[in-house]
């Protein structure tokens, strides 16, 4: 089978398409024909060595497809069933062995591509608004990169909970997407000198209840300065690079604010939690209340381009590799 392999940490150029043997499903695993694999920022962190990996490895954590074979002891699923997963390394490939307890069933009303687009990023948006900073009606939040894969879903979920979303984007096209997702206000960060001041102007000087920041280094200071007294900065990514060490005294002087750095995998730590959260997201997709935008589809041979586009902030919505 064809797969995208990383032999050394580095830039997108280290992604190489290779021919390897099909994986053999072990006990508790299923072999899956991959219909679509998700491209996520965590893939770039692993590739660069920000998250150290054992080399070589086949990239990708997320995908959807049909079960092709069952490993020893597997019950409750049959060959031909559709499943999706978000934490199985080796997903940039034509076939992957997936632990059944790390997978979720895909409902009939959800297409394979939407199953991928709504899983890792959809569950991330879900835990951010339900667990990390449980949003209530009438609150105001700042969402950076609001036209990205997580950003569009996060904006929709926040708006559905009655929150007012102030979105940041870089282009007029992305502004249109953010507004269509429900953003009440949109700031083109490339056109303002002081982002925090622009946010405060839109909140009567009070600041936002929470700032959801997946960008990191270049937006962190503005996010912190945009918070109301006792507000929360939710740093859940580092698209522009890791944030330097922070003196806790800054949280005091900013108004007794809170800072947290959550990740999805601590919010889907058990099979029950994974499937409950996925079911909530898929239910919203199936009934039309959550729109999943597929930004671009790439063949495996263009995995490098997908990473370049993602890190170059040239994309909107979800990026997929289609074996």
Short mmCIF file of C-alpha atoms in Angstrom, two decimals:
data_model
loop_
_atom_site.label_atom_id
_atom_site.label_comp_id
_atom_site.label_asym_id
_atom_site.label_seq_id
_atom_site.Cartn_x
_atom_site.Cartn_y
_atom_site.Cartn_z
CA UNK A 1 0.00 0.00 0.00
CA UNK A 2 1.00 3.66 -0.32
CA UNK A 3 1.62 5.71 2.81
CA UNK A 4 3.19 9.02 3.83
CA UNK A 5 6.27 8.39 5.94
CA UNK A 6 8.48 10.66 8.06
CA UNK A 7 12.09 9.52 8.34
CA UNK A 8 13.46 12.59 10.12
CA UNK A 9 12.03 15.61 11.89
CA UNK A 10 11.82 18.73 9.76
CA UNK A 11 9.75 20.79 7.37
CA UNK A 12 7.04 19.59 4.98
CA UNK A 13 9.75 18.28 2.64
CA UNK A 14 10.38 15.31 4.97
CA UNK A 15 6.95 13.85 4.09
CA UNK A 16 7.64 11.03 1.62
CA UNK A 17 5.19 8.72 -0.13
CA UNK A 18 6.43 5.14 0.17
CA UNK A 19 5.21 1.62 -0.59
CA UNK A 20 4.89 -0.50 2.54
CA UNK A 21 3.18 -3.73 3.50
CA UNK A 22 -0.44 -3.58 4.58
CA UNK A 23 -0.72 -3.49 8.38
CA UNK A 24 -2.02 -6.60 10.11
CA UNK A 25 -4.74 -5.95 12.69
CA UNK A 26 -3.75 -7.20 16.12
CA UNK A 27 -5.96 -8.23 19.00
CA UNK A 28 -8.70 -5.67 19.48
CA UNK A 29 -7.94 -3.94 16.17
CA UNK A 30 -9.66 -3.66 12.80
CA UNK A 31 -8.07 -3.14 9.39
CA UNK A 32 -9.67 -0.22 7.57
CA UNK A 33 -9.65 0.91 3.95
CA UNK A 34 -9.11 4.64 4.39
CA UNK A 35 -11.62 6.81 2.52
CA UNK A 36 -10.22 10.10 3.82
CA UNK A 37 -7.55 11.14 6.30
CA UNK A 38 -7.66 14.40 8.22
CA UNK A 39 -4.80 16.90 8.15
CA UNK A 40 -4.37 18.64 11.49
CA UNK A 41 -1.90 20.97 13.18
CA UNK A 42 -0.84 18.20 15.54
CA UNK A 43 0.52 16.39 12.47
CA UNK A 44 2.85 19.34 11.82
CA UNK A 45 3.97 19.43 15.45
CA UNK A 46 4.87 15.74 15.27
CA UNK A 47 6.62 16.18 11.91
CA UNK A 48 8.72 19.08 13.19
CA UNK A 49 9.71 17.26 16.37
CA UNK A 50 7.82 19.68 18.64
CA UNK A 51 6.08 16.51 19.77
CA UNK A 52 8.97 13.99 19.62
CA UNK A 53 8.22 10.82 17.65
CA UNK A 54 9.93 7.46 17.19
CA UNK A 55 11.34 7.51 13.64
CA UNK A 56 10.46 6.48 11.04
CA UNK A 57 6.68 6.65 11.31
CA UNK A 58 3.66 6.93 9.04
CA UNK A 59 2.00 10.29 9.62
CA UNK A 60 -1.60 11.15 10.39
CA UNK A 61 -3.88 10.45 13.33
CA UNK A 62 -7.38 10.80 11.93
CA UNK A 63 -9.54 9.26 9.25
CA UNK A 64 -12.66 7.43 8.20
CA UNK A 65 -13.29 4.37 6.09
CA UNK A 66 -14.72 0.86 5.87
CA UNK A 67 -13.66 -2.10 7.97
CA UNK A 68 -11.79 -4.60 5.79
CA UNK A 69 -10.75 -7.23 8.36
CA UNK A 70 -11.12 -8.00 12.05
CA UNK A 71 -8.34 -8.71 14.51
CA UNK A 72 -8.51 -11.36 17.22
CA UNK A 73 -11.27 -10.90 19.75
CA UNK A 74 -13.05 -8.09 17.92
CA UNK A 75 -16.82 -8.02 18.35
CA UNK A 76 -19.53 -5.45 17.81
CA UNK A 77 -18.36 -4.45 14.33
CA UNK A 78 -18.48 -6.20 10.96
CA UNK A 79 -16.53 -6.08 7.73
CA UNK A 80 -18.04 -3.29 5.63
CA UNK A 81 -19.05 -1.11 8.58
CA UNK A 82 -17.98 2.54 8.47
CA UNK A 83 -15.91 3.90 11.35
CA UNK A 84 -13.85 6.98 12.10
CA UNK A 85 -10.93 7.62 14.45
CA UNK A 86 -8.84 10.54 15.67
CA UNK A 87 -5.85 9.11 17.55
CA UNK A 88 -4.39 6.31 15.46
CA UNK A 89 -0.94 7.03 14.05
CA UNK A 90 -0.46 5.88 10.47
CA UNK A 91 -3.64 7.35 9.00
CA UNK A 92 -1.95 9.00 5.97
CA UNK A 93 -2.19 5.69 4.14
CA UNK A 94 -4.43 3.50 2.03
CA UNK A 95 -4.97 1.14 4.96
CA UNK A 96 -4.54 1.42 8.70
CA UNK A 97 -5.02 -0.85 11.72
CA UNK A 98 -7.28 0.95 14.21
CA UNK A 99 -7.87 -0.10 17.82
CA UNK A 100 -11.62 -0.64 18.03
CA UNK A 101 -11.83 1.16 21.38
CA UNK A 102 -10.34 4.28 19.73
CA UNK A 103 -12.92 4.31 16.94
CA UNK A 104 -16.48 5.59 16.59
CA UNK A 105 -19.28 4.37 14.33
CA UNK A 106 -20.24 6.71 11.51
CA UNK A 107 -24.03 7.24 11.24
CA UNK A 108 -25.74 6.74 7.88
CA UNK A 109 -26.57 10.44 7.65
CA UNK A 110 -22.91 11.52 7.79
CA UNK A 111 -20.64 11.22 4.72
CA UNK A 112 -17.09 9.90 5.13
CA UNK A 113 -15.52 13.30 4.46
CA UNK A 114 -17.79 15.00 6.97
CA UNK A 115 -17.11 12.24 9.47
CA UNK A 116 -13.42 13.15 9.30
CA UNK A 117 -14.03 16.89 9.19
CA UNK A 118 -16.24 16.79 12.27
CA UNK A 119 -14.25 14.38 14.41
CA UNK A 120 -10.95 15.68 15.78
CA UNK A 121 -11.76 19.32 15.07
CA UNK A 122 -15.43 19.00 15.95
CA UNK A 123 -14.73 17.27 19.25
CA UNK A 124 -12.10 19.91 19.99
CA UNK A 125 -14.63 22.70 19.44
CA UNK A 126 -17.15 20.74 21.52
CA UNK A 127 -14.98 20.33 24.62
CA UNK A 128 -13.82 23.95 24.41
CA UNK A 129 -17.38 25.30 24.72
CA UNK A 130 -18.80 22.60 27.02
CA UNK A 131 -15.91 21.73 29.36
CA UNK A 132 -12.96 24.13 29.27
CA UNK A 133 -15.02 27.33 29.38
CA UNK A 134 -18.68 26.26 29.47
CA UNK A 135 -20.38 28.97 27.46
CA UNK A 136 -23.65 30.54 28.52
CA UNK A 137 -26.02 32.79 26.66
CA UNK A 138 -25.04 36.44 26.69
CA UNK A 139 -21.29 35.88 27.05
CA UNK A 140 -18.82 37.28 24.53
CA UNK A 141 -15.83 35.33 23.27
CA UNK A 142 -12.88 35.96 20.99
CA UNK A 143 -12.14 33.24 18.41
CA UNK A 144 -8.86 33.46 16.52
CA UNK A 145 -8.44 31.82 13.10
CA UNK A 146 -12.22 31.70 12.89
CA UNK A 147 -12.26 30.53 9.25
CA UNK A 148 -10.06 27.51 9.94
CA UNK A 149 -11.23 23.96 10.54
CA UNK A 150 -11.71 24.28 14.30
CA UNK A 151 -12.55 27.98 14.09
CA UNK A 152 -15.64 27.55 11.90
CA UNK A 153 -16.98 24.73 14.07
CA UNK A 154 -16.16 26.57 17.30
CA UNK A 155 -17.93 29.71 16.06
CA UNK A 156 -21.04 27.70 15.21
CA UNK A 157 -21.14 25.87 18.53
CA UNK A 158 -20.49 29.03 20.54
CA UNK A 159 -23.23 30.89 18.70
CA UNK A 160 -25.64 27.99 19.20
CA UNK A 161 -25.07 28.30 22.96
CA UNK A 162 -26.09 31.96 22.81
CA UNK A 163 -22.62 33.51 22.93
CA UNK A 164 -21.55 36.54 20.93
CA UNK A 165 -18.47 35.69 18.87
CA UNK A 166 -15.81 38.22 17.89
CA UNK A 167 -13.76 36.50 15.18
CA UNK A 168 -10.33 37.28 13.81
CA UNK A 169 -9.41 36.45 10.22
CA UNK A 170 -6.92 37.61 7.60
CA UNK A 171 -8.89 38.11 4.37
CA UNK A 172 -12.31 39.25 3.11
CA UNK A 173 -13.08 35.69 1.97
CA UNK A 174 -12.39 34.38 5.46
CA UNK A 175 -14.51 37.15 6.97
CA UNK A 176 -17.47 35.98 4.88
CA UNK A 177 -17.01 32.42 6.12
CA UNK A 178 -16.76 33.53 9.76
CA UNK A 179 -19.91 35.63 9.49
CA UNK A 180 -21.76 32.76 7.80
CA UNK A 181 -20.77 30.56 10.76
CA UNK A 182 -22.39 33.04 13.12
CA UNK A 183 -19.70 35.53 14.11
CA UNK A 184 -21.31 38.77 15.28
CA UNK A 185 -18.15 40.82 14.71
CA UNK A 186 -15.09 40.16 12.58
CA UNK A 187 -11.67 41.78 12.89
CA UNK A 188 -9.19 41.45 10.06
CA UNK A 189 -6.07 41.31 12.18
CA UNK A 190 -3.89 42.35 9.24
CA UNK A 191 -5.68 45.71 9.13
CA UNK A 192 -5.47 46.80 12.79
CA UNK A 193 -2.47 48.09 14.72
CA UNK A 194 -3.73 47.06 18.15
CA UNK A 195 -5.86 43.91 18.15
CA UNK A 196 -6.69 44.05 21.86
CA UNK A 197 -7.84 47.65 21.54
CA UNK A 198 -10.10 46.68 18.64
CA UNK A 199 -11.63 43.90 20.76
CA UNK A 200 -12.20 46.24 23.70
CA UNK A 201 -13.84 48.78 21.39
CA UNK A 202 -16.36 46.08 20.47
CA UNK A 203 -17.06 45.24 24.12
CA UNK A 204 -17.52 48.73 25.53
CA UNK A 205 -14.06 48.55 27.06
CA UNK A 206 -14.91 45.52 29.19
CA UNK A 207 -13.11 42.78 27.28
CA UNK A 208 -14.27 39.27 26.42
CA UNK A 209 -15.30 36.51 28.80
CA UNK A 210 -12.97 34.07 27.07
CA UNK A 211 -10.42 34.09 24.27
CA UNK A 212 -10.02 30.86 22.27
CA UNK A 213 -6.51 31.02 20.83
CA UNK A 214 -5.11 28.35 18.50
CA UNK A 215 -2.50 30.66 16.96
CA UNK A 216 -0.12 31.00 19.88
CA UNK A 217 3.00 33.14 19.74
CA UNK A 218 1.72 36.02 17.59
CA UNK A 219 -1.70 36.39 19.26
CA UNK A 220 -1.05 35.45 22.88
CA UNK A 221 -0.36 38.96 24.20
CA UNK A 222 -3.40 40.39 22.42
CA UNK A 223 -5.59 37.57 23.71
CA UNK A 224 -4.46 38.20 27.27
CA UNK A 225 -5.06 41.93 26.92
CA UNK A 226 -8.54 41.31 25.47
CA UNK A 227 -9.94 39.57 28.56
CA UNK A 228 -12.38 41.02 31.03
CA UNK A 229 -11.55 40.85 34.73
CA UNK A 230 -11.46 37.14 35.73
CA UNK A 231 -11.77 36.09 32.09
CA UNK A 232 -10.10 32.99 30.65
CA UNK A 233 -7.48 32.58 27.93
CA UNK A 234 -7.89 29.15 26.37
CA UNK A 235 -4.69 28.41 24.48
CA UNK A 236 -5.33 25.26 22.47
CA UNK A 237 -2.81 25.50 19.63
CA UNK A 238 0.37 27.12 18.38
CA UNK A 239 -0.04 27.71 14.66
CA UNK A 240 2.42 30.62 14.75
CA UNK A 241 4.82 28.87 17.13
CA UNK A 242 4.98 28.01 20.84
CA UNK A 243 4.31 30.75 23.38
CA UNK A 244 7.42 31.66 25.44
CA UNK A 245 7.32 30.97 29.20
CA UNK A 246 4.78 33.17 30.98
CA UNK A 247 5.31 34.88 34.34
CA UNK A 248 2.18 34.05 36.41
CA UNK A 249 2.22 37.63 37.71
CA UNK A 250 0.94 38.67 34.26
CA UNK A 251 -2.34 36.91 35.04
CA UNK A 252 -2.65 39.01 38.17
CA UNK A 253 -2.02 42.34 36.47
CA UNK A 254 -4.34 41.43 33.60
CA UNK A 255 -7.25 41.28 36.04
CA UNK A 256 -6.97 37.99 37.97
CA UNK A 257 -7.47 36.13 34.69
CA UNK A 258 -7.11 32.42 34.03
CA UNK A 259 -4.86 30.65 31.54
CA UNK A 260 -5.30 27.04 30.44
CA UNK A 261 -3.68 24.84 27.79
CA UNK A 262 -6.08 21.93 27.13
CA UNK A 263 -5.86 19.17 24.55
CA UNK A 264 -8.49 16.93 23.03
CA UNK A 265 -7.07 13.59 24.11
CA UNK A 266 -7.60 14.39 27.78
CA UNK A 267 -11.28 14.92 26.95
CA UNK A 268 -11.77 11.60 25.16
CA UNK A 269 -9.69 9.53 27.56
CA UNK A 270 -12.16 6.64 27.71
CA UNK A 271 -14.07 4.88 24.97
CA UNK A 272 -17.35 5.98 26.54
CA UNK A 273 -16.29 9.63 26.59
CA UNK A 274 -14.95 9.43 23.02
CA UNK A 275 -18.14 7.93 21.63
CA UNK A 276 -20.44 10.19 23.63
CA UNK A 277 -18.64 13.31 22.43
CA UNK A 278 -18.44 12.04 18.84
CA UNK A 279 -22.14 11.15 18.88
CA UNK A 280 -23.01 14.68 20.01
CA UNK A 281 -20.97 16.18 17.17
CA UNK A 282 -22.22 13.74 14.53
CA UNK A 283 -25.79 14.29 15.67
CA UNK A 284 -25.38 18.01 15.01
CA UNK A 285 -23.92 17.28 11.57
CA UNK A 286 -26.71 14.85 10.68
CA UNK A 287 -29.50 17.26 11.66
CA UNK A 288 -27.89 20.14 9.80
CA UNK A 289 -27.17 22.33 12.81
CA UNK A 290 -23.39 21.97 12.37
CA UNK A 291 -21.97 22.64 8.91
CA UNK A 292 -18.62 21.00 8.10
CA UNK A 293 -16.69 22.87 5.43
CA UNK A 294 -14.20 20.78 3.44
CA UNK A 295 -11.58 23.31 2.45
CA UNK A 296 -9.42 21.18 0.17
CA UNK A 297 -8.76 17.60 -0.84
CA UNK A 298 -5.25 16.36 -1.67
CA UNK A 299 -4.01 12.99 -2.94
CA UNK A 300 -1.42 11.28 -0.71
CA UNK A 301 1.32 12.49 -3.05
CA UNK A 302 0.47 16.09 -2.12
CA UNK A 303 0.77 15.68 1.66
CA UNK A 304 3.67 18.13 1.62
CA UNK A 305 1.51 20.74 -0.11
CA UNK A 306 -1.26 20.18 2.42
CA UNK A 307 1.14 20.89 5.30
CA UNK A 308 2.57 23.93 3.53
CA UNK A 309 -0.90 25.33 2.91
CA UNK A 310 -2.01 24.67 6.48
CA UNK A 311 1.03 26.28 8.08
CA UNK A 312 0.97 29.12 5.57
CA UNK A 313 -2.58 29.96 6.76
CA UNK A 314 -3.77 29.71 3.17
CA UNK A 315 -6.68 27.41 4.01
CA UNK A 316 -10.22 27.47 5.29
CA UNK A 317 -12.22 24.60 6.73
CA UNK A 318 -11.00 21.02 6.87
CA UNK A 319 -8.10 19.63 4.83
CA UNK A 320 -8.25 16.00 3.70
CA UNK A 321 -5.92 13.49 2.15
CA UNK A 322 -7.78 11.08 -0.14
CA UNK A 323 -5.89 7.82 -0.71
#
